[in-house]
mmCIF file with all atom_site columns, C-alpha atoms in Angstrom:
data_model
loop_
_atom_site.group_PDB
_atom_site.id
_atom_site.type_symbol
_atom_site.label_atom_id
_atom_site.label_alt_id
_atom_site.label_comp_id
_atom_site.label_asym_id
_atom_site.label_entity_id
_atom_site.label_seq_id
_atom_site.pdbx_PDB_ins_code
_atom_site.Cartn_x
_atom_site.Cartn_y
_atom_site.Cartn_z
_atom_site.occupancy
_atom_site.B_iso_or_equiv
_atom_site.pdbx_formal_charge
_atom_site.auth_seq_id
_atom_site.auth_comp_id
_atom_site.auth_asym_id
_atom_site.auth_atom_id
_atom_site.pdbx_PDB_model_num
ATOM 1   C CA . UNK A 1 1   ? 27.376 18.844  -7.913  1.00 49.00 ? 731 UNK A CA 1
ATOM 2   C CA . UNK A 1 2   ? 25.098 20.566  -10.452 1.00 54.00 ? 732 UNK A CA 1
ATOM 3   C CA . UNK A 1 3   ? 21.936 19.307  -10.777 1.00 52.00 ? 733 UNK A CA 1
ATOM 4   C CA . UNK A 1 4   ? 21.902 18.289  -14.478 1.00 60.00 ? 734 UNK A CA 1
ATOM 5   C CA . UNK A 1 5   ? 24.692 15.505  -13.406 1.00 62.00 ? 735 UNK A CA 1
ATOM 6   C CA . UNK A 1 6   ? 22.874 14.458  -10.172 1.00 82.00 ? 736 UNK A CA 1
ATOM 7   C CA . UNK A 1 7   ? 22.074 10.415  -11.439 1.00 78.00 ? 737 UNK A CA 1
ATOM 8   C CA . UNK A 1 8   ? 18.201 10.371  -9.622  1.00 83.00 ? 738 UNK A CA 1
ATOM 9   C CA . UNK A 1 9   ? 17.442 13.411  -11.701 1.00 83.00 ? 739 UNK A CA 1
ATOM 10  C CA . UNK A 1 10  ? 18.803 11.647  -14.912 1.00 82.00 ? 740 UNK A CA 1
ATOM 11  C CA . UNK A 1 11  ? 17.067 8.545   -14.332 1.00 81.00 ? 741 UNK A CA 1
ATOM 12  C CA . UNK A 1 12  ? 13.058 10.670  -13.371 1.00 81.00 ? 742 UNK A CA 1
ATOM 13  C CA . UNK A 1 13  ? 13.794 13.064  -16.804 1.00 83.00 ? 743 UNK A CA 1
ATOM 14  C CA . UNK A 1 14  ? 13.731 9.396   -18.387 1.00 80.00 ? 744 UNK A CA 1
ATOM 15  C CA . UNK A 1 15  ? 10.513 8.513   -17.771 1.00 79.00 ? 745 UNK A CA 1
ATOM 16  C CA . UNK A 1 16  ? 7.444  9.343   -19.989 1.00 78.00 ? 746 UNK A CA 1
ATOM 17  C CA . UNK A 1 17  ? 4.874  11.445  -17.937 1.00 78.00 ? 747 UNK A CA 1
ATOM 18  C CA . UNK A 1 18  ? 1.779  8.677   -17.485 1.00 76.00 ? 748 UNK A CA 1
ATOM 19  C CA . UNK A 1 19  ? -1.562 10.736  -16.997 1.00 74.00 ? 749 UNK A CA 1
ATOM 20  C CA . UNK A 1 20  ? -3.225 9.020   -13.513 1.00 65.00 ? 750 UNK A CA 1
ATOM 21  C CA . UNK A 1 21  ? -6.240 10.162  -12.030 1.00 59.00 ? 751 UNK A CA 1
ATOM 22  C CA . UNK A 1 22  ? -5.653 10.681  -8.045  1.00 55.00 ? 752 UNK A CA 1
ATOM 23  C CA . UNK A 1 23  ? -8.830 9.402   -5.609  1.00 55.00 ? 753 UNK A CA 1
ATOM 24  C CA . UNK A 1 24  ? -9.498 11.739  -3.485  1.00 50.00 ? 754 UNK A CA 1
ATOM 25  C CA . UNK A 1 25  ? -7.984 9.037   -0.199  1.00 52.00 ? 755 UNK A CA 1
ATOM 26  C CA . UNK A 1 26  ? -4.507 9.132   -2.203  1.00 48.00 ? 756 UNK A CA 1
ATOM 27  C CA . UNK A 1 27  ? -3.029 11.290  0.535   1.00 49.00 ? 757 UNK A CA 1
ATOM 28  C CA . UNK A 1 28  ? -2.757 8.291   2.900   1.00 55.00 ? 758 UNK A CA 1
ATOM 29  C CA . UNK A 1 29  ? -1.931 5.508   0.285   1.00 65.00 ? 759 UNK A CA 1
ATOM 30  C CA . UNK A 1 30  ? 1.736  6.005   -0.297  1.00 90.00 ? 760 UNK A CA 1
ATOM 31  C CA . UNK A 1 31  ? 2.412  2.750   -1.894  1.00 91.00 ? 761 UNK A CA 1
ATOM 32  C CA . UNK A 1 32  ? -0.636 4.030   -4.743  1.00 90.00 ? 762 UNK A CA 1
ATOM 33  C CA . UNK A 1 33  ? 1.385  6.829   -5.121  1.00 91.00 ? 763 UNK A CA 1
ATOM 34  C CA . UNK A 1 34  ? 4.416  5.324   -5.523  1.00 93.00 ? 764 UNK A CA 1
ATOM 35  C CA . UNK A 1 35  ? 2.547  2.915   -7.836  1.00 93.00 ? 765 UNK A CA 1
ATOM 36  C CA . UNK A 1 36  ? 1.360  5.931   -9.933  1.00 92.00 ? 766 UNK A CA 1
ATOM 37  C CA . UNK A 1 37  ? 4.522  7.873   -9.616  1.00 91.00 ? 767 UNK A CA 1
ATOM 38  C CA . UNK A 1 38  ? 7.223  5.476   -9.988  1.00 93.00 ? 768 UNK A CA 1
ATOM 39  C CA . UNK A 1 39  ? 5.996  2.057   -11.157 1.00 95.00 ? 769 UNK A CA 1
ATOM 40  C CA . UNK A 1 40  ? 3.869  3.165   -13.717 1.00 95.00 ? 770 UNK A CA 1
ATOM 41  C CA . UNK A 1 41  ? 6.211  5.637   -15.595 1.00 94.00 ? 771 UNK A CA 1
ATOM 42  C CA . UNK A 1 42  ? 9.225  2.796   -15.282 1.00 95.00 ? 772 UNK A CA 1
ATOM 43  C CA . UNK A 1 43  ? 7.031  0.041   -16.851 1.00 96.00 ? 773 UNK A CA 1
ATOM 44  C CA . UNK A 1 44  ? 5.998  2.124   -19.982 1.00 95.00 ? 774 UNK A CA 1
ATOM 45  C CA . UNK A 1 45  ? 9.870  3.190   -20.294 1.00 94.00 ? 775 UNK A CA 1
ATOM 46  C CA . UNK A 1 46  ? 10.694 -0.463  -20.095 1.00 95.00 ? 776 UNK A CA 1
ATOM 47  C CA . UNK A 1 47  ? 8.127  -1.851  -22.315 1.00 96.00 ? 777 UNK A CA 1
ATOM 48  C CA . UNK A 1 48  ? 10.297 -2.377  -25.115 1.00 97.00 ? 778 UNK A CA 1
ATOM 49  C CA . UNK A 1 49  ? 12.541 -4.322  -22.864 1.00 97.00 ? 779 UNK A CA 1
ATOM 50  C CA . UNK A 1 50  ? 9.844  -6.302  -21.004 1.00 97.00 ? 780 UNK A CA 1
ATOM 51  C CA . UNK A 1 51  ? 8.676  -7.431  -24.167 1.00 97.00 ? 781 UNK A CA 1
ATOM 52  C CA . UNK A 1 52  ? 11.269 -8.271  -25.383 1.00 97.00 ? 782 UNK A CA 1
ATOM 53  C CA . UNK A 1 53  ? 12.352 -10.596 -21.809 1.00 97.00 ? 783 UNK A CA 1
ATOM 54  C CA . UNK A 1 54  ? 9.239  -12.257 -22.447 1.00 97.00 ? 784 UNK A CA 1
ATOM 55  C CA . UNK A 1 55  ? 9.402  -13.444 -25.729 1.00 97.00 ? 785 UNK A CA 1
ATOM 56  C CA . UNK A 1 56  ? 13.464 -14.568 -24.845 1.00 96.00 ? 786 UNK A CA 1
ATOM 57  C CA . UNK A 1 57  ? 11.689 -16.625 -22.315 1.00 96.00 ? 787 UNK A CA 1
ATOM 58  C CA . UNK A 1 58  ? 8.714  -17.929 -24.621 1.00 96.00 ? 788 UNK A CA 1
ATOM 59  C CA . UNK A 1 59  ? 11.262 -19.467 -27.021 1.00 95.00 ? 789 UNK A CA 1
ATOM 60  C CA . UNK A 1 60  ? 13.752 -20.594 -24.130 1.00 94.00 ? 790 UNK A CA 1
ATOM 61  C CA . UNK A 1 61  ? 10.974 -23.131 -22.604 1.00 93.00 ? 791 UNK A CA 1
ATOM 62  C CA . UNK A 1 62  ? 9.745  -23.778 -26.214 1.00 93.00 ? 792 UNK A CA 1
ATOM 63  C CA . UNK A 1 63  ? 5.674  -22.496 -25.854 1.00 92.00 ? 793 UNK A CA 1
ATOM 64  C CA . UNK A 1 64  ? 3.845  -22.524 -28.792 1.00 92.00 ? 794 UNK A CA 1
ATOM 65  C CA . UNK A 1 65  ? 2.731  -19.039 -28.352 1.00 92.00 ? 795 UNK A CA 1
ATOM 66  C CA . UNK A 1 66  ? 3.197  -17.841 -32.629 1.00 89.00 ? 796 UNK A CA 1
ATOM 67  C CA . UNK A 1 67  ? 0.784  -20.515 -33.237 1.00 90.00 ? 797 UNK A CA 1
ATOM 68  C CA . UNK A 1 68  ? -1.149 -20.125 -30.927 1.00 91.00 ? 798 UNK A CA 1
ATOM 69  C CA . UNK A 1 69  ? -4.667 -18.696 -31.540 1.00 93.00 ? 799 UNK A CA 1
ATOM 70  C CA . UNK A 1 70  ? -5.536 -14.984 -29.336 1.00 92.00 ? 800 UNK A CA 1
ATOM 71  C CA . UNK A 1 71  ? -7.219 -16.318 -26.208 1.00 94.00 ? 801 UNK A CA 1
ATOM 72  C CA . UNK A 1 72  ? -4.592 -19.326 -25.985 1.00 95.00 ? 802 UNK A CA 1
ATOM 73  C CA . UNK A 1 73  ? -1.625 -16.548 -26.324 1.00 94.00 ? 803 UNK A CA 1
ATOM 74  C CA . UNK A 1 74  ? -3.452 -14.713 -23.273 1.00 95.00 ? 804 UNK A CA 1
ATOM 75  C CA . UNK A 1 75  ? -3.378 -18.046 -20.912 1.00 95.00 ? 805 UNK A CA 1
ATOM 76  C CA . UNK A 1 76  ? 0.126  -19.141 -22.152 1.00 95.00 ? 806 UNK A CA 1
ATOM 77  C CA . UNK A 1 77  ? 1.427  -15.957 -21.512 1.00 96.00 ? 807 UNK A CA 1
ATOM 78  C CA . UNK A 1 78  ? -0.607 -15.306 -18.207 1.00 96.00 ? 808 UNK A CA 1
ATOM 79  C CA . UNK A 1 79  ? 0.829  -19.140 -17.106 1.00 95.00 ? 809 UNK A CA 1
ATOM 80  C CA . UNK A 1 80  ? 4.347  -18.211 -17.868 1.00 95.00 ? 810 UNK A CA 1
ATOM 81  C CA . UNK A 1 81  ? 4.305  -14.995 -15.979 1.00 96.00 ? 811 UNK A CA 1
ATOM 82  C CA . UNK A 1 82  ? 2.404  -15.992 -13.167 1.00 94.00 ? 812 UNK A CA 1
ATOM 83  C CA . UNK A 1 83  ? 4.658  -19.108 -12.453 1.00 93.00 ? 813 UNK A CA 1
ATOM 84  C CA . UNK A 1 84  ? 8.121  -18.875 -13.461 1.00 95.00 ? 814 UNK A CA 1
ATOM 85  C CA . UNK A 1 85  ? 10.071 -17.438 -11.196 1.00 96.00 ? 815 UNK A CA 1
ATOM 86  C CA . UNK A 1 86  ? 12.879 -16.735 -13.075 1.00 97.00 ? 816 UNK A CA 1
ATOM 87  C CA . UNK A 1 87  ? 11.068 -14.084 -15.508 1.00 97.00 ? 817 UNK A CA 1
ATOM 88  C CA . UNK A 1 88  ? 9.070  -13.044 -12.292 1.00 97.00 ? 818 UNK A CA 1
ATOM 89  C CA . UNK A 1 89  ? 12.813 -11.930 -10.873 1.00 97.00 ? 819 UNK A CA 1
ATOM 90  C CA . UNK A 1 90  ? 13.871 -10.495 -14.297 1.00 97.00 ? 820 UNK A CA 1
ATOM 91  C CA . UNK A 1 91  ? 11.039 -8.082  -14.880 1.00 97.00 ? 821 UNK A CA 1
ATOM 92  C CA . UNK A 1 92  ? 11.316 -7.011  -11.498 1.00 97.00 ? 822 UNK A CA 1
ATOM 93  C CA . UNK A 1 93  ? 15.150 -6.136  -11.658 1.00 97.00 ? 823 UNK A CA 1
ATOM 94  C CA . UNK A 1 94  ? 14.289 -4.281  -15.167 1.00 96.00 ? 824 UNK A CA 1
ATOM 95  C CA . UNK A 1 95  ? 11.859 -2.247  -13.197 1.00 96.00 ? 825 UNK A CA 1
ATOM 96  C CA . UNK A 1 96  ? 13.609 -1.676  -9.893  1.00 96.00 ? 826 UNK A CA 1
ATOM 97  C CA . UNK A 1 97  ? 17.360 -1.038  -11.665 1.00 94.00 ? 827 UNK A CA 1
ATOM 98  C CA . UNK A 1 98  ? 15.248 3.035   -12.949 1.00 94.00 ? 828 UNK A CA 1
ATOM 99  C CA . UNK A 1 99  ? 14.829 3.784   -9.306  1.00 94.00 ? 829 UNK A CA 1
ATOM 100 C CA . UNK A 1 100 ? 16.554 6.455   -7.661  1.00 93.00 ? 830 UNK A CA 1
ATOM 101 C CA . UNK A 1 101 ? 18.365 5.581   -4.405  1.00 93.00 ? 831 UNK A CA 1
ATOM 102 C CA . UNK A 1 102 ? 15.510 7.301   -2.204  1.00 94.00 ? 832 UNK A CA 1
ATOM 103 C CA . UNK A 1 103 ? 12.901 5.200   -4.690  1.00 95.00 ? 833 UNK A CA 1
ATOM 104 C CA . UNK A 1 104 ? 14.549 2.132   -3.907  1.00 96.00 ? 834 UNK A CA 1
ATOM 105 C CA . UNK A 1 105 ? 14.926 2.671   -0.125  1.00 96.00 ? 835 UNK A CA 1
ATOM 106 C CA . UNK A 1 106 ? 11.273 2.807   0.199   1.00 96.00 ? 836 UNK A CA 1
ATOM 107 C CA . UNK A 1 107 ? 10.649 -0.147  -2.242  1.00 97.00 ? 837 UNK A CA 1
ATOM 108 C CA . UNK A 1 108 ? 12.762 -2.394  0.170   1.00 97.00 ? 838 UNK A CA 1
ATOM 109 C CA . UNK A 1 109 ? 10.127 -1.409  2.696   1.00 96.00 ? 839 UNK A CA 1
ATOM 110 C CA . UNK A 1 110 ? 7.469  -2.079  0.949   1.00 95.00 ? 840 UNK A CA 1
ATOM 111 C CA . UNK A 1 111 ? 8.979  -5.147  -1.655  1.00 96.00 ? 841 UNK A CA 1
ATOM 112 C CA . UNK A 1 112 ? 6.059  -7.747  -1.151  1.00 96.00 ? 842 UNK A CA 1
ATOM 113 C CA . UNK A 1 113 ? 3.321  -5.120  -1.979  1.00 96.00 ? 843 UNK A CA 1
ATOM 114 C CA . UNK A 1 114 ? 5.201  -3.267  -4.670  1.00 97.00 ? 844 UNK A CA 1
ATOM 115 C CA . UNK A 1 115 ? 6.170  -7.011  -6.307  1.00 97.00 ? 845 UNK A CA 1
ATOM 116 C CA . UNK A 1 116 ? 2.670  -7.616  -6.048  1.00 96.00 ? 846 UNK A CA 1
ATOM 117 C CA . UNK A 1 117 ? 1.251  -4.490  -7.622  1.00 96.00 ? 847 UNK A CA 1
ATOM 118 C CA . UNK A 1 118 ? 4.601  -4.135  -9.938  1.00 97.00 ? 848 UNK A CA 1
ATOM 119 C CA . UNK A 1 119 ? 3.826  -8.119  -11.497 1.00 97.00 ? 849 UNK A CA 1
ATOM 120 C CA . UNK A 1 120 ? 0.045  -7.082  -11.970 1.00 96.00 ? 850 UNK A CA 1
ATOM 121 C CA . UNK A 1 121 ? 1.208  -4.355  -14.002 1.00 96.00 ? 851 UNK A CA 1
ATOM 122 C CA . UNK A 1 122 ? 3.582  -6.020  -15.997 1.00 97.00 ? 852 UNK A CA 1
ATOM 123 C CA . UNK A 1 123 ? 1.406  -9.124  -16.722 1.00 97.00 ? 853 UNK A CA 1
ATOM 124 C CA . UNK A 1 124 ? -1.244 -6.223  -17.888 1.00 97.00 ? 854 UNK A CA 1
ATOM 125 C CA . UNK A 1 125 ? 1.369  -4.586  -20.073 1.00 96.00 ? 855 UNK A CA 1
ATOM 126 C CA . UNK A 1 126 ? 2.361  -8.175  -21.914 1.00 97.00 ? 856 UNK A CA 1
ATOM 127 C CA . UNK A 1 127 ? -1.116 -9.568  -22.252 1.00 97.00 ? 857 UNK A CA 1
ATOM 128 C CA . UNK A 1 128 ? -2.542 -6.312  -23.533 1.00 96.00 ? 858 UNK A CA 1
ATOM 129 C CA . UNK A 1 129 ? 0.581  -7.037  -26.448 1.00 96.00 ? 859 UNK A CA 1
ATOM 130 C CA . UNK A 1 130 ? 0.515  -10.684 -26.648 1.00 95.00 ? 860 UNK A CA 1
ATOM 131 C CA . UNK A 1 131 ? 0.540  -10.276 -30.418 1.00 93.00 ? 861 UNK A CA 1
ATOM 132 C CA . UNK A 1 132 ? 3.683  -8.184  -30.034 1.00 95.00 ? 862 UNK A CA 1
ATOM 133 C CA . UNK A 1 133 ? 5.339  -11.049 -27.912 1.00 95.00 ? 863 UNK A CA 1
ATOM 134 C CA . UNK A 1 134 ? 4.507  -13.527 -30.026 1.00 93.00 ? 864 UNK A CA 1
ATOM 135 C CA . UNK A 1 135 ? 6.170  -11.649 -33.519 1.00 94.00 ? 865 UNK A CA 1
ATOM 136 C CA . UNK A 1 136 ? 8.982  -10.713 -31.276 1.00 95.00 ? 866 UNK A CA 1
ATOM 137 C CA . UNK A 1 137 ? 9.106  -14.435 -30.211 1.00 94.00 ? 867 UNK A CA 1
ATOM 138 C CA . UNK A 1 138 ? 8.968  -15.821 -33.910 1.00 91.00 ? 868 UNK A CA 1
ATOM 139 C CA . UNK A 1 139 ? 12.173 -13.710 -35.134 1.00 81.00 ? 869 UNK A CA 1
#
C-alpha cells in the first residue's frame, strides 16, 4: 500500500508541529516523549473540539460560567474538569481516537500516567481559554 494512503501517516501529517524543548534525561523518559510527541500535537489539533465539549457540558449541568467574573470562570471550570467523569472520559476519547495503532498500543501500557499527564494538559488548554468557553457556552 503506498504510503500516502497508509491511515497512521494520515492521522501524524494532521497534527500541527508543537516546538518542545528536550532535557537533556529525555532519552530514558518515554512517556515525556510521548507526551511531547503525541499528546501535545493531538491536544492543539483538538482544541477547537475540546472547547467546544466543555462548554456542551457547562450548559448541560447549568454553571453559571458567562456570568461569572475571570477567577470564578477558572475554579468553575477547574471543578468541572477535575470531577466529572463523564467530560474526563470524553476529552480523553477526543485525544486518544488521533492515535495511530502503534500510538495507542503503547498508551494502553501506560493509560494511568498518560490520563494523568493528558487531563493536566487539557485542563491547561481550557483554563488558559476560559473566556473562549464561556462565549462558546452562551451561544
Amino acid at each position: 500500500m503506498p504510503d500516502f494512503l497508509r491511515p497512521d501517516d494520515q492521522l501524524r501529517a494532521l497534527r500541527p508541529l508543537v516546538p518542545t524543548e528536550t532535557p537533556a534525561d529525555a532519552a530514558t523518559d518515554t512517556v515525556g516523549d510521548f507526551l511531547h510527541a503525541t499528546l501535545r500535537p493531538v491536544l492543539k489539533l483538538q482544541n477547537e473540539l475540546l472547547l467546544a465539549a466543555v462548554a456542551d457540558f457547562v450548559r448541560d449541568h447549568h454553571i453559571a460560567l458567562v456570568a461569572a467574573d475571570a477567577t470564578t470562570q477558572q475554579r468553575l471550570l477547574s471543578e468541572l474538569l477535575g470531577r466529572n467523569t463523564k467530560l474526563r472520559y470524553t476529552i480523553i476519547g477526543l485525544v486518544t481516537a488521533l492515535f495511530t495503532a502503534e500510538e495507542y498500543a503503547y498508551y494502553r501500557t501506560q493509560r494511568p500516567e498518560l490520563n494523568r499527564r493528558l487531563l493536566a494538559l487539557a485542563q491547561q488548554r481550557v483554563l488558559g481559554q476560559a473566556a473562549a468557553v464561556g462565549a462558546l457556552a452562551a451561544d
